[in-house]
Amino acid sequence: MERLLEKGQRFSSVSVEQLTQEAGLARATFYLHFRDKSELVVRLMSHVTEELIASTGNWLGNSEVAQHKDLQQAMVGVVHTFKKHQAILAAVSDTASHDPDVAHLYQAMIDQISEQSRRALATVKRNGLSRPDATNDVADELSGMLVTYCAQNVGKRDGAELDRLAKALGYIAASAVFSDTA
């Protein structure tokens, strides 16, 4: 799916025939693993979401020890994961506006990241390192904005420009969460 999207194929027009041809599989083999193209997309989005969360390192993976620098580093991981999967994430983001099933998948990804962010923020609060107004709403909005922005813009950047973007997003996120004395 990702390779076809990277080649310029539209998400909604990718057929099972094209998928099996690109993967070098028989059509019957596809149906042994997936009920239909929608199930493939569900599993692909689940994998990408897990990879996004894993790319945040201590921020979402071990928030008990998370520091200001860990949130900044998490943004580097997120940006590079979005870059790696830019084709599928941009296609899902675009398709979500007119396909309720894809919109549900996209929202589920944002919700999962938001839930993890809420937990990390709660830990930062318990440790006395957060801004007083850093609430669950801040975690939710930062998560949603980050996913939406990255899905639409990371694909346009490479190299040093991508690194500057990750650094800027890290600064914004850390500034919204951590107190100035943290």
mmCIF file with all atom_site columns, N, CA and C in Angstrom, residues 20-44:
data_model
loop_
_atom_site.group_PDB
_atom_site.id
_atom_site.type_symbol
_atom_site.label_atom_id
_atom_site.label_alt_id
_atom_site.label_comp_id
_atom_site.label_asym_id
_atom_site.label_entity_id
_atom_site.label_seq_id
_atom_site.pdbx_PDB_ins_code
_atom_site.Cartn_x
_atom_site.Cartn_y
_atom_site.Cartn_z
_atom_site.occupancy
_atom_site.B_iso_or_equiv
_atom_site.pdbx_formal_charge
_atom_site.auth_seq_id
_atom_site.auth_comp_id
_atom_site.auth_asym_id
_atom_site.auth_atom_id
_atom_site.pdbx_PDB_model_num
ATOM 1  N N  . THR A 1 20 ? -1.752  -6.907  -4.602 1.00 0.00 ? 20 THR A N  1
ATOM 2  C CA . THR A 1 20 ? -1.135  -8.220  -4.722 1.00 0.00 ? 20 THR A CA 1
ATOM 3  C C  . THR A 1 20 ? -0.031  -8.212  -5.766 1.00 0.00 ? 20 THR A C  1
ATOM 4  N N  . GLN A 1 21 ? -0.224  -7.492  -6.836 1.00 0.00 ? 21 GLN A N  1
ATOM 5  C CA . GLN A 1 21 ? 0.801   -7.389  -7.867 1.00 0.00 ? 21 GLN A CA 1
ATOM 6  C C  . GLN A 1 21 ? 2.055   -6.713  -7.311 1.00 0.00 ? 21 GLN A C  1
ATOM 7  N N  . GLU A 1 22 ? 1.877   -5.616  -6.595 1.00 0.00 ? 22 GLU A N  1
ATOM 8  C CA . GLU A 1 22 ? 2.998   -4.878  -6.002 1.00 0.00 ? 22 GLU A CA 1
ATOM 9  C C  . GLU A 1 22 ? 3.741   -5.720  -4.964 1.00 0.00 ? 22 GLU A C  1
ATOM 10 N N  . ALA A 1 23 ? 2.995   -6.520  -4.209 1.00 0.00 ? 23 ALA A N  1
ATOM 11 C CA . ALA A 1 23 ? 3.601   -7.354  -3.165 1.00 0.00 ? 23 ALA A CA 1
ATOM 12 C C  . ALA A 1 23 ? 4.134   -8.676  -3.707 1.00 0.00 ? 23 ALA A C  1
ATOM 13 N N  . GLY A 1 24 ? 3.806   -8.987  -4.944 1.00 0.00 ? 24 GLY A N  1
ATOM 14 C CA . GLY A 1 24 ? 4.250   -10.253 -5.519 1.00 0.00 ? 24 GLY A CA 1
ATOM 15 C C  . GLY A 1 24 ? 3.527   -11.449 -4.926 1.00 0.00 ? 24 GLY A C  1
ATOM 16 N N  . LEU A 1 25 ? 2.264   -11.244 -4.604 1.00 0.00 ? 25 LEU A N  1
ATOM 17 C CA . LEU A 1 25 ? 1.445   -12.302 -4.011 1.00 0.00 ? 25 LEU A CA 1
ATOM 18 C C  . LEU A 1 25 ? 0.279   -12.653 -4.918 1.00 0.00 ? 25 LEU A C  1
ATOM 19 N N  . ALA A 1 26 ? -0.229  -13.858 -4.730 1.00 0.00 ? 26 ALA A N  1
ATOM 20 C CA . ALA A 1 26 ? -1.458  -14.238 -5.412 1.00 0.00 ? 26 ALA A CA 1
ATOM 21 C C  . ALA A 1 26 ? -2.629  -13.574 -4.695 1.00 0.00 ? 26 ALA A C  1
ATOM 22 N N  . ARG A 1 27 ? -3.663  -13.290 -5.427 1.00 0.00 ? 27 ARG A N  1
ATOM 23 C CA . ARG A 1 27 ? -4.859  -12.671 -4.855 1.00 0.00 ? 27 ARG A CA 1
ATOM 24 C C  . ARG A 1 27 ? -5.410  -13.514 -3.702 1.00 0.00 ? 27 ARG A C  1
ATOM 25 N N  . ALA A 1 28 ? -5.387  -14.831 -3.861 1.00 0.00 ? 28 ALA A N  1
ATOM 26 C CA . ALA A 1 28 ? -5.888  -15.729 -2.817 1.00 0.00 ? 28 ALA A CA 1
ATOM 27 C C  . ALA A 1 28 ? -5.071  -15.585 -1.529 1.00 0.00 ? 28 ALA A C  1
ATOM 28 N N  . THR A 1 29 ? -3.784  -15.346 -1.661 1.00 0.00 ? 29 THR A N  1
ATOM 29 C CA . THR A 1 29 ? -2.928  -15.162 -0.485 1.00 0.00 ? 29 THR A CA 1
ATOM 30 C C  . THR A 1 29 ? -3.343  -13.909 0.274  1.00 0.00 ? 29 THR A C  1
ATOM 31 N N  . PHE A 1 30 ? -3.678  -12.853 -0.448 1.00 0.00 ? 30 PHE A N  1
ATOM 32 C CA . PHE A 1 30 ? -4.159  -11.625 0.195  1.00 0.00 ? 30 PHE A CA 1
ATOM 33 C C  . PHE A 1 30 ? -5.364  -11.953 1.063  1.00 0.00 ? 30 PHE A C  1
ATOM 34 N N  . TYR A 1 31 ? -6.312  -12.707 0.512  1.00 0.00 ? 31 TYR A N  1
ATOM 35 C CA . TYR A 1 31 ? -7.549  -12.997 1.227  1.00 0.00 ? 31 TYR A CA 1
ATOM 36 C C  . TYR A 1 31 ? -7.361  -14.010 2.364  1.00 0.00 ? 31 TYR A C  1
ATOM 37 N N  . LEU A 1 32 ? -6.236  -14.701 2.407  1.00 0.00 ? 32 LEU A N  1
ATOM 38 C CA . LEU A 1 32 ? -5.922  -15.540 3.570  1.00 0.00 ? 32 LEU A CA 1
ATOM 39 C C  . LEU A 1 32 ? -5.579  -14.672 4.787  1.00 0.00 ? 32 LEU A C  1
ATOM 40 N N  . HIS A 1 33 ? -5.050  -13.483 4.521  1.00 0.00 ? 33 HIS A N  1
ATOM 41 C CA . HIS A 1 33 ? -4.602  -12.594 5.591  1.00 0.00 ? 33 HIS A CA 1
ATOM 42 C C  . HIS A 1 33 ? -5.559  -11.440 5.897  1.00 0.00 ? 33 HIS A C  1
ATOM 43 N N  . PHE A 1 34 ? -6.316  -11.018 4.888  1.00 0.00 ? 34 PHE A N  1
ATOM 44 C CA . PHE A 1 34 ? -7.202  -9.858  5.041  1.00 0.00 ? 34 PHE A CA 1
ATOM 45 C C  . PHE A 1 34 ? -8.562  -10.162 4.430  1.00 0.00 ? 34 PHE A C  1
ATOM 46 N N  . ARG A 1 35 ? -9.601  -9.716  5.110  1.00 0.00 ? 35 ARG A N  1
ATOM 47 C CA . ARG A 1 35 ? -10.963 -9.890  4.610  1.00 0.00 ? 35 ARG A CA 1
ATOM 48 C C  . ARG A 1 35 ? -11.175 -9.031  3.358  1.00 0.00 ? 35 ARG A C  1
ATOM 49 N N  . ASP A 1 36 ? -10.609 -7.811  3.409  1.00 0.00 ? 36 ASP A N  1
ATOM 50 C CA . ASP A 1 36 ? -10.729 -6.879  2.290  1.00 0.00 ? 36 ASP A CA 1
ATOM 51 C C  . ASP A 1 36 ? -9.680  -5.786  2.455  1.00 0.00 ? 36 ASP A C  1
ATOM 52 N N  . LYS A 1 37 ? -9.691  -4.825  1.571  1.00 0.00 ? 37 LYS A N  1
ATOM 53 C CA . LYS A 1 37 ? -8.715  -3.734  1.617  1.00 0.00 ? 37 LYS A CA 1
ATOM 54 C C  . LYS A 1 37 ? -8.860  -2.919  2.901  1.00 0.00 ? 37 LYS A C  1
ATOM 55 N N  . SER A 1 38 ? -10.058 -2.789  3.401  1.00 0.00 ? 38 SER A N  1
ATOM 56 C CA . SER A 1 38 ? -10.291 -2.044  4.642  1.00 0.00 ? 38 SER A CA 1
ATOM 57 C C  . SER A 1 38 ? -9.567  -2.681  5.820  1.00 0.00 ? 38 SER A C  1
ATOM 58 N N  . GLU A 1 39 ? -9.583  -4.001  5.898  1.00 0.00 ? 39 GLU A N  1
ATOM 59 C CA . GLU A 1 39 ? -8.890  -4.680  6.986  1.00 0.00 ? 39 GLU A CA 1
ATOM 60 C C  . GLU A 1 39 ? -7.380  -4.464  6.889  1.00 0.00 ? 39 GLU A C  1
ATOM 61 N N  . LEU A 1 40 ? -6.854  -4.443  5.682  1.00 0.00 ? 40 LEU A N  1
ATOM 62 C CA . LEU A 1 40 ? -5.433  -4.136  5.490  1.00 0.00 ? 40 LEU A CA 1
ATOM 63 C C  . LEU A 1 40 ? -5.114  -2.750  6.037  1.00 0.00 ? 40 LEU A C  1
ATOM 64 N N  . VAL A 1 41 ? -5.952  -1.780  5.746  1.00 0.00 ? 41 VAL A N  1
ATOM 65 C CA . VAL A 1 41 ? -5.728  -0.407  6.205  1.00 0.00 ? 41 VAL A CA 1
ATOM 66 C C  . VAL A 1 41 ? -5.817  -0.334  7.727  1.00 0.00 ? 41 VAL A C  1
ATOM 67 N N  . VAL A 1 42 ? -6.756  -1.050  8.324  1.00 0.00 ? 42 VAL A N  1
ATOM 68 C CA . VAL A 1 42 ? -6.883  -1.073  9.785  1.00 0.00 ? 42 VAL A CA 1
ATOM 69 C C  . VAL A 1 42 ? -5.587  -1.597  10.403 1.00 0.00 ? 42 VAL A C  1
ATOM 70 N N  . ARG A 1 43 ? -5.082  -2.694  9.888  1.00 0.00 ? 43 ARG A N  1
ATOM 71 C CA . ARG A 1 43 ? -3.850  -3.270  10.448 1.00 0.00 ? 43 ARG A CA 1
ATOM 72 C C  . ARG A 1 43 ? -2.651  -2.364  10.191 1.00 0.00 ? 43 ARG A C  1
ATOM 73 N N  . LEU A 1 44 ? -2.601  -1.772  9.026  1.00 0.00 ? 44 LEU A N  1
ATOM 74 C CA . LEU A 1 44 ? -1.498  -0.864  8.704  1.00 0.00 ? 44 LEU A CA 1
ATOM 75 C C  . LEU A 1 44 ? -1.514  0.337   9.643  1.00 0.00 ? 44 LEU A C  1
#
